[in-house]
Coordinates of C-alpha atoms in Angstrom, one line a residue:
X24 CA -5.7 9.0 -9.8
X25 CA -5.7 8.4 -6.2
X26 CA -5.4 4.9 -4.8
X27 CA -7.3 3.7 -2.0
X28 CA -6.1 1.0 -0.3
X29 CA -8.4 -0.6 2.1
X30 CA -7.6 -1.3 6.4
X31 CA -5.7 -3.6 7.1
X32 CA -8.7 -5.1 9.2
X33 CA -10.7 -6.4 6.5
X34 CA -7.8 -7.0 4.0
X35 CA -7.0 -11.1 2.0
X36 CA -3.1 -10.6 1.7
X37 CA -0.2 -13.6 0.7
X38 CA 2.6 -13.6 1.5
X39 CA 5.2 -15.1 -0.2
X40 CA 8.1 -16.7 1.8
X41 CA 6.5 -16.6 4.8
X42 CA 7.7 -19.6 6.9
X43 CA 11.0 -17.7 8.0
X44 CA 12.2 -14.5 8.8
X45 CA 10.8 -11.2 7.9
X46 CA 7.8 -13.1 6.0
X47 CA 7.1 -15.0 9.0
X48 CA 6.8 -11.8 11.7
X49 CA 5.2 -10.1 8.3
X50 CA 2.1 -12.9 8.1
X51 CA 1.7 -12.3 12.1
X52 CA 1.2 -9.0 12.2
X53 CA -1.6 -8.7 9.2
X54 CA -3.6 -12.0 10.8
X55 CA -3.0 -9.5 14.6
X56 CA -5.2 -7.1 13.1
X57 CA -7.8 -9.1 11.2
X58 CA -6.2 -9.4 7.7
X59 CA -6.8 -13.1 6.0
X60 CA -3.8 -14.2 5.1
X61 CA -2.3 -16.5 2.5
X62 CA 1.4 -18.0 3.4
X63 CA 3.3 -19.3 1.0
X64 CA 6.9 -21.0 0.4
X65 CA 8.0 -24.0 -0.4
X66 CA 9.1 -25.5 3.3
X67 CA 5.9 -26.6 4.4
X68 CA 6.9 -27.2 7.9
X69 CA 7.6 -23.6 8.9
X70 CA 3.8 -23.2 6.8
X71 CA 2.0 -25.6 8.6
X72 CA 3.7 -24.1 12.3
X73 CA 2.9 -20.7 11.0
X74 CA -0.5 -21.5 10.6
X75 CA -1.0 -22.8 13.5
X76 CA 0.5 -19.6 15.5
X77 CA -1.6 -17.4 13.6
X78 CA -5.6 -20.1 13.9
X79 CA -4.4 -20.4 17.8
X80 CA -3.9 -16.2 18.5
X81 CA -7.9 -16.2 16.8
X82 CA -7.0 -15.3 13.3
X83 CA -7.6 -16.7 10.0
X84 CA -4.7 -18.5 7.3
X85 CA -4.3 -20.9 5.4
X86 CA -0.7 -22.1 3.5
X87 CA 0.1 -23.0 0.1
X88 CA 3.6 -25.5 -0.6
X89 CA 5.4 -23.3 -4.1
X90 CA 8.6 -22.4 -5.1
X91 CA 8.9 -18.9 -6.2
X92 CA 10.3 -20.1 -9.6
X93 CA 8.1 -21.6 -10.8
X94 CA 5.3 -19.0 -12.4
X95 CA 2.8 -21.7 -12.4
X96 CA 3.0 -22.5 -8.9
X97 CA 3.1 -18.8 -7.9
X98 CA -0.6 -18.6 -9.8
X99 CA -1.9 -20.7 -8.0
X100 CA -1.3 -19.5 -4.5
X101 CA -3.6 -16.4 -6.1
X102 CA -6.0 -18.8 -7.5
X103 CA -6.4 -20.6 -4.4
X104 CA -6.4 -17.6 -2.0
X105 CA -9.9 -16.3 -4.5
X106 CA -11.0 -19.6 -4.2
X107 CA -10.8 -19.7 -0.3
X108 CA -11.8 -15.9 0.3
X109 CA -13.2 -14.3 -3.0
X110 CA -10.5 -11.3 -3.5
X111 CA -6.7 -11.0 -3.3
X112 CA -6.0 -6.8 -2.0
X113 CA -2.8 -7.2 -1.2
X114 CA 0.3 -9.5 -2.2
X115 CA 3.9 -9.1 -0.4
X116 CA 6.8 -10.6 -1.9
X117 CA 9.3 -11.8 0.6
X118 CA 11.0 -15.2 -0.5
X119 CA 14.7 -14.6 -1.4
X120 CA 16.9 -17.3 -1.8
X121 CA 20.9 -16.5 -1.0
X122 CA 24.4 -16.9 -1.6
X123 CA 27.6 -16.1 0.3
X124 CA 30.5 -16.8 -2.0
X125 CA 33.0 -14.3 -4.5
X126 CA 32.0 -14.2 -8.0
X127 CA 35.2 -16.6 -9.1
X128 CA 33.0 -19.4 -6.6
X129 CA 30.0 -18.7 -8.1
X130 CA 28.7 -21.4 -10.3
X131 CA 26.7 -20.9 -13.4
X132 CA 24.4 -22.9 -12.4
X133 CA 24.1 -21.5 -9.1
X134 CA 23.5 -17.6 -9.8
X135 CA 20.6 -18.9 -12.6
X136 CA 18.9 -20.8 -9.7
X137 CA 19.6 -17.9 -7.6
X138 CA 17.9 -15.3 -10.1
X139 CA 15.3 -17.8 -10.3
X140 CA 14.2 -17.3 -6.8
X141 CA 14.9 -13.5 -6.3
X142 CA 14.5 -11.8 -10.1
X143 CA 12.0 -14.5 -11.9
X144 CA 10.2 -14.9 -8.5
X145 CA 9.3 -11.3 -7.7
X146 CA 8.3 -11.0 -11.3
X147 CA 6.0 -14.3 -10.8
X148 CA 4.3 -12.9 -8.0
X149 CA 4.0 -9.7 -9.3
X150 CA 2.6 -11.0 -13.0
X151 CA 0.0 -13.5 -10.5
X152 CA -1.6 -10.9 -8.5
X153 CA -1.8 -8.3 -10.8
X154 CA -5.3 -9.5 -12.6
X155 CA -7.0 -10.0 -9.4
X156 CA -5.5 -6.7 -7.8
X157 CA -6.9 -4.6 -11.2
X158 CA -10.2 -5.5 -10.4
X159 CA -11.1 -3.6 -7.4
X160 CA -7.7 -2.4 -6.7
X161 CA -4.8 -3.1 -4.0
X162 CA -1.5 -3.0 -3.8
X163 CA 2.1 -4.6 -4.5
X164 CA 4.8 -4.8 -2.1
X165 CA 8.0 -6.1 -2.9
X166 CA 11.2 -6.5 -0.5
X167 CA 14.6 -6.0 -1.5
X168 CA 16.7 -4.7 -0.4
X169 CA 19.3 -1.4 0.5
X170 CA 22.0 -4.0 -1.9
X171 CA 19.5 -2.5 -4.5
X172 CA 21.4 0.2 -4.5
X173 CA 24.7 -0.9 -3.2
X174 CA 26.4 -3.8 -3.2
X175 CA 29.1 -5.8 -0.4
X176 CA 31.9 -8.6 -1.4
X177 CA 30.4 -12.4 -1.3
X178 CA 27.6 -11.5 -2.3
X179 CA 27.6 -10.8 -5.9
X180 CA 24.6 -13.4 -6.7
X181 CA 21.8 -11.6 -4.1
X182 CA 23.5 -8.3 -4.9
X183 CA 22.4 -8.6 -9.1
X184 CA 19.1 -10.2 -8.5
X185 CA 18.0 -7.0 -6.0
X186 CA 18.7 -5.0 -8.5
X187 CA 16.9 -6.3 -11.1
X188 CA 13.9 -6.1 -8.9
X189 CA 14.9 -2.5 -8.3
X190 CA 14.9 -1.8 -11.9
X191 CA 11.6 -3.7 -12.7
X192 CA 9.3 -2.8 -10.4
X193 CA 10.2 1.1 -11.2
X194 CA 9.1 0.2 -14.8
X195 CA 5.7 -1.1 -13.4
X196 CA 5.2 1.3 -11.4
X197 CA 4.5 3.8 -14.3
X198 CA 3.3 1.4 -16.6
X199 CA 0.7 0.9 -14.2
X200 CA 0.1 4.4 -13.3
X201 CA 0.1 5.5 -17.0
X202 CA -2.9 2.8 -17.5
X203 CA -4.5 4.4 -14.3
X204 CA -4.3 0.6 -12.5
X205 CA -5.3 1.3 -9.0
X206 CA -2.5 -1.1 -7.7
X207 CA 0.7 0.4 -5.5
X208 CA 3.7 -0.9 -6.1
X209 CA 6.2 -0.3 -3.5
X210 CA 9.2 -1.5 -2.9
X211 CA 10.4 -2.1 0.5
X212 CA 14.2 -1.8 0.9
X213 CA 15.4 -3.5 4.5
X214 CA 18.8 -2.8 6.4
X215 CA 20.5 -5.1 8.2
X216 CA 18.2 -7.3 9.3
X217 CA 18.4 -10.0 11.9
X218 CA 16.9 -13.1 10.0
X219 CA 17.9 -16.8 9.6
X220 CA 19.0 -16.6 6.2
X221 CA 22.9 -16.4 7.1
X222 CA 22.7 -19.6 8.0
X223 CA 19.5 -21.0 5.6
X224 CA 21.5 -18.8 3.1
X225 CA 24.3 -21.4 1.0
X226 CA 27.9 -20.4 1.8
X227 CA 31.4 -20.8 -0.1
X228 CA 33.4 -19.3 2.6
X229 CA 35.6 -20.8 5.6
X230 CA 33.8 -19.4 7.9
X231 CA 29.6 -18.4 8.6
X232 CA 28.7 -15.1 7.2
X233 CA 26.7 -12.1 9.3
X234 CA 25.6 -9.0 8.3
X235 CA 27.6 -6.1 8.4
X236 CA 26.0 -3.9 11.4
X237 CA 23.7 -2.4 13.2
X238 CA 21.1 -5.4 12.4
X239 CA 17.3 -4.7 13.2
X240 CA 14.7 -6.7 14.2
X241 CA 12.6 -8.0 11.2
X242 CA 9.5 -6.6 12.7
X243 CA 11.2 -3.1 12.0
X244 CA 10.7 -4.4 8.4
X245 CA 7.0 -5.7 9.0
X246 CA 5.8 -2.3 10.0
X247 CA 7.0 -0.8 6.9
X248 CA 4.9 -3.5 5.0
X249 CA 2.2 -3.0 7.7
X250 CA 2.0 0.9 6.8
X251 CA 3.1 0.4 2.8
X252 CA -0.5 -2.2 2.7
X253 CA -2.7 0.6 3.7
X254 CA 0.1 3.7 2.3
X255 CA 0.4 3.7 -1.4
X256 CA 4.1 5.0 -1.3
X257 CA 6.6 3.7 -4.2
X258 CA 9.8 3.2 -1.9
X259 CA 10.4 2.7 1.7
X260 CA 14.0 2.0 3.6
X261 CA 13.4 0.0 6.5
X262 CA 16.3 0.7 9.4
X263 CA 18.0 4.1 9.3
X264 CA 21.5 2.6 9.0
X265 CA 20.6 2.1 5.4
X266 CA 19.8 5.1 4.4
X267 CA 22.7 6.2 5.0
X268 CA 23.9 3.7 2.5
X269 CA 21.3 4.6 -0.2
X270 CA 22.5 8.6 0.1
X271 CA 26.2 7.4 -0.5
X272 CA 25.3 5.5 -3.5
X273 CA 23.5 8.4 -4.8
X274 CA 25.6 10.6 -3.8
X275 CA 29.0 9.6 -4.4
X276 CA 29.4 6.1 -5.7
X277 CA 33.1 6.7 -5.4
X278 CA 32.8 6.7 -1.8
X279 CA 30.2 3.8 -1.3
X280 CA 32.9 2.0 -3.1
X281 CA 35.2 2.9 -1.0
X282 CA 33.0 2.4 2.5
X283 CA 32.0 -1.2 0.4
X284 CA 35.6 -2.5 0.3
X285 CA 37.1 -1.0 3.8
X286 CA 33.9 -2.6 5.5
X287 CA 32.5 -4.8 3.5
X288 CA 35.1 -8.0 3.8
X289 CA 35.7 -7.6 7.6
X290 CA 32.6 -7.0 8.7
X291 CA 30.9 -10.1 7.4
X292 CA 33.1 -12.5 8.9
X293 CA 32.5 -14.4 12.3
X294 CA 35.1 -16.5 14.3
X295 CA 32.5 -19.9 13.1
X296 CA 33.7 -22.0 10.5
X297 CA 32.3 -23.1 7.8
X298 CA 33.4 -26.4 5.6
X299 CA 33.3 -24.0 2.7
X300 CA 30.7 -26.3 0.9
X301 CA 27.2 -25.5 2.1
X302 CA 24.1 -25.9 -0.2
X303 CA 22.1 -24.9 2.2
X304 CA 18.3 -23.4 0.8
X305 CA 19.7 -22.8 -2.9
X306 CA 18.1 -25.5 -4.5
X307 CA 15.8 -27.4 -2.1
X308 CA 14.4 -25.8 1.9
X309 CA 16.1 -26.7 4.9
X310 CA 14.6 -27.5 8.4
X311 CA 15.6 -26.0 11.5
X312 CA 15.2 -22.4 10.9
X313 CA 11.6 -21.3 10.8
X314 CA 12.1 -18.7 12.7
X315 CA 11.6 -14.6 13.0
X316 CA 15.2 -13.8 14.1
X317 CA 18.4 -15.0 13.2
X318 CA 21.8 -15.7 15.9
X319 CA 22.0 -12.2 16.3
X320 CA 19.7 -11.3 18.8
X321 CA 21.8 -9.8 21.5
X322 CA 23.1 -7.3 19.4
X323 CA 19.9 -6.8 17.3
X324 CA 17.8 -3.0 17.7
X325 CA 14.5 -3.6 18.2
X326 CA 13.1 -0.8 16.7
X327 CA 14.6 2.0 14.7
X328 CA 13.2 6.2 14.9
X329 CA 13.7 6.7 11.3
X330 CA 11.3 4.0 10.5
X331 CA 9.2 4.7 12.7
X332 CA 8.9 7.8 11.6
X333 CA 8.3 7.2 8.1
X334 CA 5.7 4.9 8.9
X335 CA 3.5 7.5 11.5
X336 CA 3.8 10.5 8.9
X337 CA 1.1 12.1 12.3
X338 CA 3.8 11.8 14.5
X339 CA 6.5 13.2 11.8
X340 CA 3.7 16.0 11.0
X341 CA 3.4 16.5 14.8
X342 CA 7.3 16.6 15.4
X343 CA 8.1 19.3 12.9
X344 CA 5.2 21.4 13.6
X345 CA 6.7 21.8 17.1
X346 CA 10.1 22.1 15.7
X347 CA 9.0 24.5 13.7
X348 CA 6.9 26.4 16.6
X349 CA 10.0 26.4 18.4
X350 CA 12.4 28.0 15.6
X351 CA 9.6 30.3 15.3
X352 CA 9.6 31.9 19.3
X353 CA 13.1 31.8 19.0
X354 CA 13.6 34.2 15.9
X355 CA 10.5 36.3 16.8
X356 CA 12.8 36.5 20.4
X357 CA 15.4 37.2 18.2
X358 CA 13.6 40.3 16.4
X359 CA 12.5 41.6 19.1
X360 CA 15.3 41.7 21.1
X361 CA 17.4 43.7 18.3
X362 CA 14.3 46.2 17.9
X363 CA 14.8 46.8 21.8
X364 CA 19.0 46.6 21.7
X365 CA 18.4 49.3 18.4
X366 CA 15.4 51.5 20.7
X367 CA 17.8 51.8 22.7
X368 CA 21.0 52.5 20.7
X369 CA 18.6 55.6 19.4
X370 CA 18.0 56.6 22.7
X371 CA 21.5 56.7 23.7
X372 CA 22.6 58.4 20.7
X373 CA 19.9 61.2 21.2
X374 CA 21.1 61.7 24.3
X375 CA 24.5 62.9 23.2
X376 CA 23.2 64.7 20.3
X377 CA 21.3 67.0 22.9

C-alpha cells in the first residue's frame, strides 16, 4: 500500500502541545507554508500569542485549550478542527511533561500524572485523530525522544513514558498497514533540544537541570516534522548526536549504560541552585515560558547536517552520486595505472629475453 500525503500548503494540521518549544515553532513553520493550523495545549496564554503571531504573518490558525491527559478534551480538538476546516490531514503530538528527580524522590502520583500526559496523551491523540484521518488518508506524527532508546539519570518517569510511546507506535503502525489504512505513523526522536522544558518541568534536585550537550535549536526538529508530513516515514532522529545514542543502545547496551552513568550525572547539572521542590507544569500550566528556545541559546547548534540530509533526499542522492563518481574515477584510474605498469613490465621482460 502506498500512502500519498498532501502538500503542506493545502493541509489541515493539528499541533498538540504548541504553546512553547518544538510545538510552537512547528505550528509557525506549517502556517508559514500555507497550512491551516489548530494549536492546542493547556496554557491559553501561550496559545493566544501563537495564533496572533501566525495571523500577523498572514497565516490561518485557531486554538483549543486542552489537556492531553483527558481523552474527551483531546477528542474535542479533533472535532473542532474538522468543524472549522472540514477535514484533518496531519496530527502532530508534541505535548509532554517533564520531571527531574531520582526514582526514590518521585512519588507514585507524579509518575501517574506524567504517564497520563506523555503516554496516555499520545494514545489519546492517535485515537482522536485516526477516525478523521482514515477517511482520506493522512499522517500521525508523534514526538518521543532518543531517550525512548536509552535513558539518563534523574528522568525515570520521562524515559519510561517515551519507551511506552515507542512501543505503542510500533504496534499501531503494523496494525494500520495490515488493514491497508492509508495513514502514516511517524516517530520523531529528538536529541537534546534547547526548549523551555528544563525550566517548565518539575525539579526535585538542589540545582537547575540542563540537557546533556550538544543541544540543537527546536527548528531542527520542526524540519523533521515538516518532512514527515509530506513523506511517509516510520521514524526520524532529529539531531545527529541522537543517532549515536540509538546506535550505541542497538549494538552495545552495556557501553550505552556505561556512558549514561559516567556522563549523565555531571552533564545535567548547572551551577544555578534550586530549592528542590519545584512542581513546574506537571499538574498545572506555568506562565513565562511561552517561547521557542530555552536558556541555552548561546550553545545550541542552529542546524544539523544529519537531519538536513535525512530530510533532503535529493541532496543526499546527489552527494552519493558524486561520491560514487569520484570513487569510480579513482578505481578506473588505478586500474589503468596498474594495466600500464603491467604492460611496461612485459616490455622490459621482453627486452631481457631477447
